[in-house]
Every structure is written in structure tokens, then in C-alpha cells.
């Protein structure tokens, strides 16, 4: 057997089933006698429903039920185990955002439900909405996560600093918009609920539904083996999922509810917009003496959202004086949620733009400024990092990009009428690993099945877990099958935060150890086994065999199971999040981003010509899927920098560009070849040595592009997305 199963660019094990159309997504599930549900949504942003007339809808052909706040069951406003659950739907006449669900129509066919939904008439008592982050009427929630932090005396250090920059940066709201619209298919069998859902966390959705519906957790099963994109939108249990379950119970049949593209803009979260103020003080030789970062972000009127924005400044650079604070501003907008690299994507743009402005004030190379202020230990706690190869990222990225060819003077590099700019940024992503469980079963024919409730939202979890299990069990890849996306399997965290690979991989290590122990227990008194009396620490696995370390004698899984007349042997394993009292700070991945942009001097149009990423992701289990994750995230970062902006009308609270015809995203023609280079080695925090990489593509990309635009044009843009009118 080829033992080099880790690190290679192994093709996705789920590729064939996907490209052949055999992968079952939630929208593909059509149980017998399924009914269809369609949402009716508010056309005002603030006020209440004064009157509802559903009589015409109820009398329409094929209609089975019309559910509103007047006849909906009482639902529980529960705190979820993985964070806040959006407010339960249809519990009052109150309207808090444009596009809020005010009714759900259930009919025999989708077309009948759609037509009947148009027949629901609503009379509103309107109120004036508050939708702007700067509106003085908005409620401010200070230190919303209880994590504001500071060290030293920032104000004193800033007052004494020879060089200071104080700037305000803005980032626009972005909408996740995966290719596949979110959908839920809910079925009841007595008191047992089965849900096929576009979720990134079947275990979490199971618990959330049980809490909201006031049902036993074991009576709910959530299935999500495949997902047509998520990018964080699937990390919360949204109202349409709850409504599908409510509707299915009311009509006594399975119910399918599929969101429209317009409803995707109002129903499954978005990256909140921010206003951030950075104050940085430094000596004239470029030593940072103070960093002060205050970040405002929008929040819906009656929901909560866990999104640190200023956090990156607490650990990004060495400074004796640091302060970071977050403020959430309640406005009449849909509930926000995670979008790839939540918080860090916005915070990094402000921090890395401010660093570039400081470098310009000092007349210093932006790369040299970052190297000079590299945080060798955690700036606030003084603890060592578990691993940190950011310096190597800077040096490798600069070499591959050709940073030394950069003329430091803005507007000094050009090709005819095209201005050329070089920009760079450093970045990291927070460490995240959560408790996870997994099961390994080895059968008499030498096959292994790995099961966990975690899911693969397209990042490659099926593939890397197949590789890892193959290595741990000493089996070829073709003899390992991974089953995911089913809440009835051992409990797992959601796929997000660059943490699932580390969490599930650690659980696999524990399950493998327990499995080998079970095999050894089976032969402990077996006179025919060369493994008789062996302990788990005395053996290794190779070529489908358990082998003694001392003399190399052993036997295969198949031989043991056959002799003991067992068809299979299973074991579960679990892993917990690292303890908080570790002597080191567990660290996530790091990267350095280098961008070249071309700006038309007359028109102000911007093209990203090159973008190089050098990343430290710990042990890379599969270079092909890891590179794909960083490339995909970088595309999203280019979109955040130059295109994406969810526009909310100030007067009405309506999203003005809620279609793909109006909401701009980066497409193939906007993207150059994106280079990714991996540096550094394994991280000791987990037995896998991984640090995650899925979130790493976005942070740093907008700042590197904005800094390159300044270098090309001499115009500093502090608001995303960067548009051509800002450069004219």
C-alpha cells in the first residue's frame, strides 16, 4: 500500500457522485405525498401587521393551510448550544425588517402555493425605520460579547507617539448567496421529525429545532449530506426551517420549502456592515507603541450575532499598549449571520489599511514595518504561540510575488495609460476547535466506515477524513468510506470557523485508538494470535494489519474478525476543545497576501492582475483541497474589495439590489491566476497538526487590493467596495 495518503493532492472522493448528478441535496428530496410551502414577506421595515386577510388564499385551488401569527403554534425563543437562535417566526404582529416572514402558504404544488401567497392581503401600521449605522436613534450595544480587552495605557502612548495615524474605515454589508437556494423538507412520523436541510451543522440544527419546537432532542433527525454552498449562511437555524416543520405537522404531510433568490437576501443572514476607527502610534523608526481599534457593526432589532471585528488588533502586532472594542448598532435590517471569515474579514481590512497608511507616513516599506512589529508572543497575555510562521509567510510571499521590484512612490509604476500598484497585507484567523465525536467500524472484508454528524459543505471534509482514516488504520484510500451529514451519527460541531477538520480529526485519532484496543481485547487470551497480551501502545498499523513494535509480528483486521466469528468491530472516539490553561496560545492559520492591480488612469477601472498568498495552515492533509479553499476564499475577498454591496434603502429599509442582476459578485473574468504557497509545519495543539485554512482566503485580500490601489493612484480609499467613482 502507498502510505503517502496525507498531503497529496488526492481527488475528491465525492467528485463522481456530484458530477454525475447522484448527490442528493435538500431540494432533491421529494418524499411521497409532499406538499409545498411558500413564504409571504413584509413590504415594510418597521411597524406591525394591523390586519391580515387570508380568505382568498385559503379558498385557492390546492391550498392546505395558511399559517400566520394569528394561528401559529407557540414556539420557544431558545438559546442554541452553538450561539443564539433567530427569533421564532410568526409569534406576534410586530415587523422589524423588510422581508420578514408574516405568513406561510402550504399547497399541493409549488405553483399553487405561489399563486395563493399573492392572494394574502396585509394592512400595516407603519413606523419609521432606522437602518443606517450612523443614525443617532439606533440603540448601541457595547461590549456585546464580553470580550473587549486592553493592555497598557493607550491614550497616554498615543499622546506621546512621535508619529500617529487616526483613520475611519467602512465596509459594506455583504450577502452570502450560495449557488443553491436554501431549502428544507420536513416530515413527521407521529412525534418523530425528520428534516432535510441546508445546514452546516446537523447536530446544532437538531438541538435548535428541538428547543424551538419544545420536542425531545432524540425525536429530531437532521440530514445534510451535501450542500450547494453555504459560506456561513448554514451556521444558524433560520426561521424557514422552523416553519417547514410547523407546516408539516399542521397539514399532516411532508412539506418542502425552497427560498427564492430574493428571499435569500432577507432570510439566511449577511455579513454586517461596519464603521471602524483605528488610532496607531509609532516611533520614527517604525516601532508601534499603541493600537486603538473601535468597531461598530449593525445588528437586527431583536436578534443577536456573535461577530468579533476588532479582535484581530489584540493579537496582530507587537505593542505594549492595545485596546480593542466592539459595538453593535440595532437597526431595522434582517438578522445578520456568519459570512466567510466573520469579523476578521472586516477588522483585517481596517487594521491592515491603517498599517499601510502608517508605513507611508514613516516613509517605510510596508513589508518591513510588519516584520519589525511581528508579535513573537501574544501582545496582551505574553504567552507563546502554539505555532506562528507569519514571518515565513511574509518572506515566501514577497519572493514569489517579486515585491523587491516595487517602486515605493505612489503613481510611479505604469504601463502606458495604466497605473500599476503593488500592495500587501498580513493576516491570521482565530483558532477554533470544538468538541466532536466520531465512530470507526472495520468489517470482516477489510473495509472501514467512518461516521460523524459533521458535514462537508464543499470544503473537502469527505476527502481529508478518508485520507486521515486511511493513514490511521493503515488501509488504502479505496477501503475507507466516510459517512457525514446525519445528526443520528456521533455528535459534531458545525462546519465553520476553520475548525471542523481539527475537531473531527482529533476525534478520529481517539476512535482509532479505542478501536485498536478493542481488537487487542478480542485476542488478549487468543493462543493463536501473535498479538496475544499486547497493549495499544505496543503496536502499530500497516497494510491493514496490527503489528507489534518489538518484533514486527501481527495479523490483519480480517484474520482477527474471521477467527472470532465477528462481522465487524466498532469504536467511538471524542475530542474536546483545548483547555484554556495551556502554557501556549492555540493559534489558527496565518497568511501574507500580495496583490498587483492595474487602474485605468482615465476611467478609474480596477483590475486585479496578480495575487499571491503564502499561508501557514499547519499540517496540510490535502494540498489540492486546501489550495482550493484559499483560492475560493480569495475570490470572495476580491468580491468584498471591488464588487459586493448589499444596498438598503434608508427610507424604506428595502434591499434595493436583491437579485444577481444587481448584486455584483466576482466572476471568472475578474479573477487572475491566484498563487498559493504553503509554509511551516504541523501545529502541536491537535494530534492532526492542522490549523484550518477554509476561512483564510478572505482576510487580507481586500486590504492588499486597497493598498495596491493607493500605490497605483495615490488615492487612499477607506470604504469597501472600492468603486471607480472613488478614483476619478
Coordinates of N, CA and C in Angstrom, one line a residue, residues 3 31 33 64 98 122 159 196 216 285 327 360 365 368 399 446 470 518 525 569 578 594 609 612 646 657:
X3 N 1.7 4.4 1.5 CA 1.4 5.1 2.8 C 1.2 6.6 2.7
X31 N -40.3 13.3 -0.8 CA -41.0 12.2 -0.2 C -42.4 12.0 -0.8
X33 N -46.2 12.1 -1.3 CA -47.3 13.0 -0.8 C -46.8 14.3 -0.3
X64 N -53.7 23.9 1.4 CA -53.9 23.1 2.5 C -53.9 23.9 3.8
X98 N -37.8 44.7 6.6 CA -38.4 44.5 5.3 C -38.0 43.0 4.8
X122 N -52.5 42.4 3.3 CA -52.0 42.8 4.6 C -52.2 44.3 4.7
X159 N -0.7 60.0 22.9 CA -0.4 61.4 23.0 C 1.1 61.6 22.9
X196 N -34.6 17.4 6.1 CA -33.5 17.5 5.2 C -33.3 19.0 5.0
X216 N -38.4 16.5 22.4 CA -37.2 15.9 22.8 C -36.1 15.9 21.7
X285 N 11.3 55.2 13.9 CA 11.9 54.0 13.3 C 10.9 52.9 13.1
X327 N -18.9 47.4 19.2 CA -20.2 48.0 19.4 C -21.2 47.5 18.4
X360 N 3.4 54.6 5.0 CA 3.5 55.8 4.1 C 3.9 57.0 4.9
X365 N 9.0 50.8 3.9 CA 8.4 49.7 3.2 C 7.3 49.0 4.0
X368 N 8.5 45.8 5.6 CA 9.5 46.0 6.7 C 8.8 46.4 7.9
X399 N 9.0 36.9 -2.0 CA 9.9 36.4 -3.0 C 9.1 35.9 -4.2
X446 N -12.3 -6.3 5.5 CA -11.2 -5.3 5.5 C -11.5 -3.9 5.1
X470 N -7.5 6.5 6.5 CA -6.7 5.5 5.9 C -5.3 5.5 6.5
X518 N -9.9 -2.4 21.2 CA -11.0 -3.4 21.1 C -10.5 -4.6 20.3
X525 N -6.5 -13.2 25.1 CA -6.2 -14.6 25.5 C -6.3 -15.6 24.4
X569 N -16.2 -4.7 13.9 CA -15.9 -4.2 15.2 C -15.9 -2.7 15.1
X578 N -9.3 22.4 23.2 CA -8.1 22.6 24.1 C -8.5 23.4 25.4
X594 N -0.2 39.4 -1.3 CA 0.5 40.3 -2.1 C -0.3 40.5 -3.4
X609 N -4.5 42.0 -11.2 CA -3.6 41.3 -12.2 C -3.0 40.1 -11.6
X612 N -0.9 36.8 -4.8 CA -0.1 35.7 -4.2 C -0.4 35.5 -2.7
X646 N -24.5 45.0 -0.3 CA -26.0 44.9 -0.2 C -26.5 46.3 0.2
X657 N -31.0 45.9 -4.2 CA -30.3 45.1 -5.2 C -30.3 43.6 -4.9

